[in-house]
mmCIF file with all atom_site columns, C-alpha atoms in Angstrom:
data_model
loop_
_atom_site.group_PDB
_atom_site.id
_atom_site.type_symbol
_atom_site.label_atom_id
_atom_site.label_alt_id
_atom_site.label_comp_id
_atom_site.label_asym_id
_atom_site.label_entity_id
_atom_site.label_seq_id
_atom_site.pdbx_PDB_ins_code
_atom_site.Cartn_x
_atom_site.Cartn_y
_atom_site.Cartn_z
_atom_site.occupancy
_atom_site.B_iso_or_equiv
_atom_site.pdbx_formal_charge
_atom_site.auth_seq_id
_atom_site.auth_comp_id
_atom_site.auth_asym_id
_atom_site.auth_atom_id
_atom_site.pdbx_PDB_model_num
ATOM 1   C CA . MET A 1 1   ? 3.299  -10.251 25.542 1.00 72.00 ? 1   MET A CA 1
ATOM 2   C CA . ASP A 1 2   ? -0.187 -9.238  24.602 1.00 81.00 ? 2   ASP A CA 1
ATOM 3   C CA . LYS A 1 3   ? -1.722 -10.253 21.299 1.00 86.00 ? 3   LYS A CA 1
ATOM 4   C CA . LEU A 1 4   ? -1.842 -7.723  18.508 1.00 92.00 ? 4   LEU A CA 1
ATOM 5   C CA . THR A 1 5   ? -4.696 -6.434  16.424 1.00 93.00 ? 5   THR A CA 1
ATOM 6   C CA . ALA A 1 6   ? -4.341 -6.774  12.657 1.00 94.00 ? 6   ALA A CA 1
ATOM 7   C CA . LYS A 1 7   ? -3.572 -3.042  12.381 1.00 96.00 ? 7   LYS A CA 1
ATOM 8   C CA . GLU A 1 8   ? -0.925 -3.226  15.118 1.00 96.00 ? 8   GLU A CA 1
ATOM 9   C CA . GLU A 1 9   ? 0.718  -6.160  13.359 1.00 95.00 ? 9   GLU A CA 1
ATOM 10  C CA . GLU A 1 10  ? 0.643  -4.198  10.092 1.00 96.00 ? 10  GLU A CA 1
ATOM 11  C CA . ILE A 1 11  ? 2.465  -1.313  11.771 1.00 97.00 ? 11  ILE A CA 1
ATOM 12  C CA . LEU A 1 12  ? 4.968  -3.644  13.451 1.00 97.00 ? 12  LEU A CA 1
ATOM 13  C CA . ASN A 1 13  ? 5.755  -5.063  10.008 1.00 97.00 ? 13  ASN A CA 1
ATOM 14  C CA . LEU A 1 14  ? 6.697  -1.559  8.873  1.00 97.00 ? 14  LEU A CA 1
ATOM 15  C CA . PHE A 1 15  ? 9.325  -1.413  11.621 1.00 98.00 ? 15  PHE A CA 1
ATOM 16  C CA . TRP A 1 16  ? 10.726 -4.786  10.573 1.00 97.00 ? 16  TRP A CA 1
ATOM 17  C CA . GLU A 1 17  ? 10.890 -3.658  6.945  1.00 97.00 ? 17  GLU A CA 1
ATOM 18  C CA . LYS A 1 18  ? 12.128 -0.081  7.430  1.00 97.00 ? 18  LYS A CA 1
ATOM 19  C CA . GLY A 1 19  ? 13.867 0.016   10.807 1.00 97.00 ? 19  GLY A CA 1
ATOM 20  C CA . PRO A 1 20  ? 13.407 2.863   13.319 1.00 98.00 ? 20  PRO A CA 1
ATOM 21  C CA . LEU A 1 21  ? 10.584 5.264   12.411 1.00 98.00 ? 21  LEU A CA 1
ATOM 22  C CA . PHE A 1 22  ? 8.841  8.414   13.531 1.00 98.00 ? 22  PHE A CA 1
ATOM 23  C CA . VAL A 1 23  ? 5.033  8.383   13.650 1.00 98.00 ? 23  VAL A CA 1
ATOM 24  C CA . ARG A 1 24  ? 4.891  10.990  10.862 1.00 97.00 ? 24  ARG A CA 1
ATOM 25  C CA . GLU A 1 25  ? 6.953  8.661   8.631  1.00 98.00 ? 25  GLU A CA 1
ATOM 26  C CA . ILE A 1 26  ? 4.474  5.851   9.230  1.00 98.00 ? 26  ILE A CA 1
ATOM 27  C CA . VAL A 1 27  ? 1.555  8.102   8.332  1.00 98.00 ? 27  VAL A CA 1
ATOM 28  C CA . GLU A 1 28  ? 3.309  9.062   5.081  1.00 97.00 ? 28  GLU A CA 1
ATOM 29  C CA . MET A 1 29  ? 3.668  5.395   4.078  1.00 97.00 ? 29  MET A CA 1
ATOM 30  C CA . TYR A 1 30  ? -0.102 5.022   3.790  1.00 96.00 ? 30  TYR A CA 1
ATOM 31  C CA . ASP A 1 31  ? -2.062 5.810   0.648  1.00 95.00 ? 31  ASP A CA 1
ATOM 32  C CA . ASP A 1 32  ? -4.650 8.577   0.625  1.00 95.00 ? 32  ASP A CA 1
ATOM 33  C CA . PRO A 1 33  ? -6.782 9.008   2.567  1.00 95.00 ? 33  PRO A CA 1
ATOM 34  C CA . LYS A 1 34  ? -3.993 8.767   5.137  1.00 96.00 ? 34  LYS A CA 1
ATOM 35  C CA . PRO A 1 35  ? -4.818 7.755   8.691  1.00 96.00 ? 35  PRO A CA 1
ATOM 36  C CA . HIS A 1 36  ? -4.770 10.541  11.241 1.00 97.00 ? 36  HIS A CA 1
ATOM 37  C CA . PHE A 1 37  ? -1.475 11.146  13.028 1.00 97.00 ? 37  PHE A CA 1
ATOM 38  C CA . ASN A 1 38  ? -3.122 10.610  16.434 1.00 97.00 ? 38  ASN A CA 1
ATOM 39  C CA . THR A 1 39  ? -4.535 7.249   15.339 1.00 97.00 ? 39  THR A CA 1
ATOM 40  C CA . ILE A 1 40  ? -1.109 5.948   14.324 1.00 97.00 ? 40  ILE A CA 1
ATOM 41  C CA . SER A 1 41  ? 0.490  7.484   17.408 1.00 97.00 ? 41  SER A CA 1
ATOM 42  C CA . THR A 1 42  ? -2.000 5.667   19.645 1.00 97.00 ? 42  THR A CA 1
ATOM 43  C CA . MET A 1 43  ? -1.270 2.334   17.929 1.00 97.00 ? 43  MET A CA 1
ATOM 44  C CA . VAL A 1 44  ? 2.489  2.859   18.169 1.00 98.00 ? 44  VAL A CA 1
ATOM 45  C CA . ARG A 1 45  ? 2.203  3.629   21.890 1.00 97.00 ? 45  ARG A CA 1
ATOM 46  C CA . ALA A 1 46  ? 0.051  0.509   22.312 1.00 97.00 ? 46  ALA A CA 1
ATOM 47  C CA . LEU A 1 47  ? 2.793  -1.543  20.625 1.00 97.00 ? 47  LEU A CA 1
ATOM 48  C CA . GLU A 1 48  ? 5.286  -0.012  23.025 1.00 97.00 ? 48  GLU A CA 1
ATOM 49  C CA . ASP A 1 49  ? 3.047  -0.746  26.037 1.00 96.00 ? 49  ASP A CA 1
ATOM 50  C CA . LYS A 1 50  ? 2.720  -4.357  24.848 1.00 95.00 ? 50  LYS A CA 1
ATOM 51  C CA . GLY A 1 51  ? 6.515  -4.713  24.706 1.00 95.00 ? 51  GLY A CA 1
ATOM 52  C CA . TYR A 1 52  ? 7.063  -4.758  20.931 1.00 97.00 ? 52  TYR A CA 1
ATOM 53  C CA . LEU A 1 53  ? 8.598  -1.282  20.495 1.00 98.00 ? 53  LEU A CA 1
ATOM 54  C CA . ASP A 1 54  ? 10.644 1.217   22.424 1.00 98.00 ? 54  ASP A CA 1
ATOM 55  C CA . HIS A 1 55  ? 11.542 4.809   21.659 1.00 97.00 ? 55  HIS A CA 1
ATOM 56  C CA . LEU A 1 56  ? 14.349 7.327   21.719 1.00 97.00 ? 56  LEU A CA 1
ATOM 57  C CA . PRO A 1 57  ? 13.709 11.052  22.159 1.00 97.00 ? 57  PRO A CA 1
ATOM 58  C CA . VAL A 1 58  ? 14.853 13.031  19.119 1.00 96.00 ? 58  VAL A CA 1
ATOM 59  C CA . GLY A 1 59  ? 14.276 16.753  19.545 1.00 95.00 ? 59  GLY A CA 1
ATOM 60  C CA . LYS A 1 60  ? 10.638 17.243  20.480 1.00 94.00 ? 60  LYS A CA 1
ATOM 61  C CA . SER A 1 61  ? 9.608  13.912  18.965 1.00 96.00 ? 61  SER A CA 1
ATOM 62  C CA . PHE A 1 62  ? 10.225 10.201  19.468 1.00 97.00 ? 62  PHE A CA 1
ATOM 63  C CA . GLN A 1 63  ? 11.745 7.680   17.119 1.00 98.00 ? 63  GLN A CA 1
ATOM 64  C CA . TYR A 1 64  ? 10.386 4.177   17.669 1.00 98.00 ? 64  TYR A CA 1
ATOM 65  C CA . ARG A 1 65  ? 12.069 0.853   16.944 1.00 98.00 ? 65  ARG A CA 1
ATOM 66  C CA . ALA A 1 66  ? 11.077 -2.784  17.156 1.00 98.00 ? 66  ALA A CA 1
ATOM 67  C CA . ILE A 1 67  ? 12.544 -4.677  20.097 1.00 97.00 ? 67  ILE A CA 1
ATOM 68  C CA . VAL A 1 68  ? 10.995 -8.005  19.072 1.00 96.00 ? 68  VAL A CA 1
ATOM 69  C CA . ASN A 1 69  ? 12.286 -9.494  15.863 1.00 95.00 ? 69  ASN A CA 1
ATOM 70  C CA . LYS A 1 70  ? 10.029 -11.014 13.242 1.00 95.00 ? 70  LYS A CA 1
ATOM 71  C CA . GLU A 1 71  ? 11.277 -14.572 13.759 1.00 95.00 ? 71  GLU A CA 1
ATOM 72  C CA . ASP A 1 72  ? 10.625 -14.530 17.516 1.00 92.00 ? 72  ASP A CA 1
ATOM 73  C CA . PHE A 1 73  ? 7.191  -13.029 16.891 1.00 92.00 ? 73  PHE A CA 1
ATOM 74  C CA . GLY A 1 74  ? 6.422  -15.802 14.388 1.00 91.00 ? 74  GLY A CA 1
ATOM 75  C CA . LYS A 1 75  ? 7.558  -18.505 16.783 1.00 90.00 ? 75  LYS A CA 1
ATOM 76  C CA . ARG A 1 76  ? 5.345  -17.141 19.562 1.00 88.00 ? 76  ARG A CA 1
ATOM 77  C CA . ASN A 1 77  ? 2.361  -16.993 17.236 1.00 88.00 ? 77  ASN A CA 1
ATOM 78  C CA . LEU A 1 78  ? 3.032  -20.504 15.979 1.00 90.00 ? 78  LEU A CA 1
ATOM 79  C CA . THR A 1 79  ? 3.160  -21.815 19.540 1.00 88.00 ? 79  THR A CA 1
ATOM 80  C CA . SER A 1 80  ? -0.148 -20.086 20.258 1.00 87.00 ? 80  SER A CA 1
ATOM 81  C CA . ILE A 1 81  ? -1.779 -21.562 17.144 1.00 90.00 ? 81  ILE A CA 1
ATOM 82  C CA . ILE A 1 82  ? -0.495 -25.039 17.945 1.00 92.00 ? 82  ILE A CA 1
ATOM 83  C CA . GLY A 1 83  ? -1.912 -24.748 21.444 1.00 90.00 ? 83  GLY A CA 1
ATOM 84  C CA . LYS A 1 84  ? -5.247 -23.399 20.288 1.00 90.00 ? 84  LYS A CA 1
ATOM 85  C CA . TYR A 1 85  ? -5.936 -25.579 17.252 1.00 91.00 ? 85  TYR A CA 1
ATOM 86  C CA . PHE A 1 86  ? -3.767 -28.682 17.728 1.00 91.00 ? 86  PHE A CA 1
ATOM 87  C CA . LYS A 1 87  ? -4.037 -29.246 21.504 1.00 92.00 ? 87  LYS A CA 1
ATOM 88  C CA . ASN A 1 88  ? -0.307 -28.476 21.938 1.00 91.00 ? 88  ASN A CA 1
ATOM 89  C CA . SER A 1 89  ? 0.600  -31.451 19.751 1.00 92.00 ? 89  SER A CA 1
ATOM 90  C CA . TYR A 1 90  ? 3.431  -30.716 17.353 1.00 89.00 ? 90  TYR A CA 1
ATOM 91  C CA . LEU A 1 91  ? 2.954  -34.235 15.994 1.00 90.00 ? 91  LEU A CA 1
ATOM 92  C CA . ARG A 1 92  ? -0.598 -33.306 14.944 1.00 90.00 ? 92  ARG A CA 1
ATOM 93  C CA . VAL A 1 93  ? 0.767  -30.252 13.167 1.00 89.00 ? 93  VAL A CA 1
ATOM 94  C CA . VAL A 1 94  ? 3.350  -32.245 11.228 1.00 88.00 ? 94  VAL A CA 1
ATOM 95  C CA . SER A 1 95  ? 0.781  -34.948 10.464 1.00 88.00 ? 95  SER A CA 1
ATOM 96  C CA . SER A 1 96  ? -1.626 -32.391 9.062  1.00 88.00 ? 96  SER A CA 1
ATOM 97  C CA . PHE A 1 97  ? 1.115  -30.933 6.838  1.00 86.00 ? 97  PHE A CA 1
ATOM 98  C CA . VAL A 1 98  ? 1.965  -34.398 5.533  1.00 86.00 ? 98  VAL A CA 1
ATOM 99  C CA . GLU A 1 99  ? -1.711 -35.270 4.971  1.00 87.00 ? 99  GLU A CA 1
ATOM 100 C CA . GLU A 1 100 ? -2.314 -32.017 3.091  1.00 88.00 ? 100 GLU A CA 1
ATOM 101 C CA . GLY A 1 101 ? 0.750  -32.601 0.940  1.00 85.00 ? 101 GLY A CA 1
ATOM 102 C CA . ASN A 1 102 ? 2.591  -29.556 2.280  1.00 87.00 ? 102 ASN A CA 1
ATOM 103 C CA . ILE A 1 103 ? 5.524  -31.671 3.445  1.00 87.00 ? 103 ILE A CA 1
ATOM 104 C CA . PRO A 1 104 ? 6.471  -34.614 1.237  1.00 87.00 ? 104 PRO A CA 1
ATOM 105 C CA . VAL A 1 105 ? 7.193  -37.756 3.243  1.00 85.00 ? 105 VAL A CA 1
ATOM 106 C CA . GLU A 1 106 ? 10.676 -37.907 1.704  1.00 88.00 ? 106 GLU A CA 1
ATOM 107 C CA . GLN A 1 107 ? 11.524 -34.473 3.139  1.00 89.00 ? 107 GLN A CA 1
ATOM 108 C CA . LEU A 1 108 ? 10.285 -35.638 6.517  1.00 87.00 ? 108 LEU A CA 1
ATOM 109 C CA . ARG A 1 109 ? 12.602 -38.662 6.302  1.00 89.00 ? 109 ARG A CA 1
ATOM 110 C CA . GLU A 1 110 ? 15.529 -36.393 5.398  1.00 91.00 ? 110 GLU A CA 1
ATOM 111 C CA . LEU A 1 111 ? 14.738 -34.174 8.372  1.00 88.00 ? 111 LEU A CA 1
ATOM 112 C CA . LEU A 1 112 ? 14.652 -37.181 10.707 1.00 88.00 ? 112 LEU A CA 1
ATOM 113 C CA . GLU A 1 113 ? 17.989 -38.424 9.363  1.00 89.00 ? 113 GLU A CA 1
ATOM 114 C CA . GLU A 1 114 ? 19.509 -34.984 9.890  1.00 89.00 ? 114 GLU A CA 1
ATOM 115 C CA . ILE A 1 115 ? 18.222 -34.841 13.481 1.00 88.00 ? 115 ILE A CA 1
ATOM 116 C CA . GLU A 1 116 ? 19.466 -38.341 14.273 1.00 89.00 ? 116 GLU A CA 1
ATOM 117 C CA . LYS A 1 117 ? 23.019 -37.682 12.998 1.00 85.00 ? 117 LYS A CA 1
ATOM 118 C CA . PRO A 1 118 ? 25.523 -37.373 15.813 1.00 76.00 ? 118 PRO A CA 1
ATOM 119 C CA . LYS A 1 119 ? 26.517 -33.770 16.357 1.00 69.00 ? 119 LYS A CA 1
ATOM 120 C CA . LYS A 1 120 ? 30.067 -32.971 15.331 1.00 62.00 ? 120 LYS A CA 1
ATOM 121 C CA . GLU A 1 121 ? 32.031 -31.160 18.021 1.00 54.00 ? 121 GLU A CA 1
#
């Protein structure tokens, strides 16, 4: 899937928060001055072309819905970041979190113990 602009990601977040939406509903969610209907419509169609949304015809309009969930989107972005900034090394990522104090060593030990436990069938 193609990468998203910040504005496209903002709109995709609206679908995750609200569920299926019409373009006019998205426009109404913005504060004044509201973006133009055609601007939002173009971004929504771009999200559909990129594989993040699909639509259902409702009368003379279309209702759009997300077909990629937020968790999958986050995982894809994380993989991209790890590749770009950490040379595809998950160990470097974890090391940097430990060094920065974002993951206490004790929590890391607990995680390792949990992973090493035999799986109950």
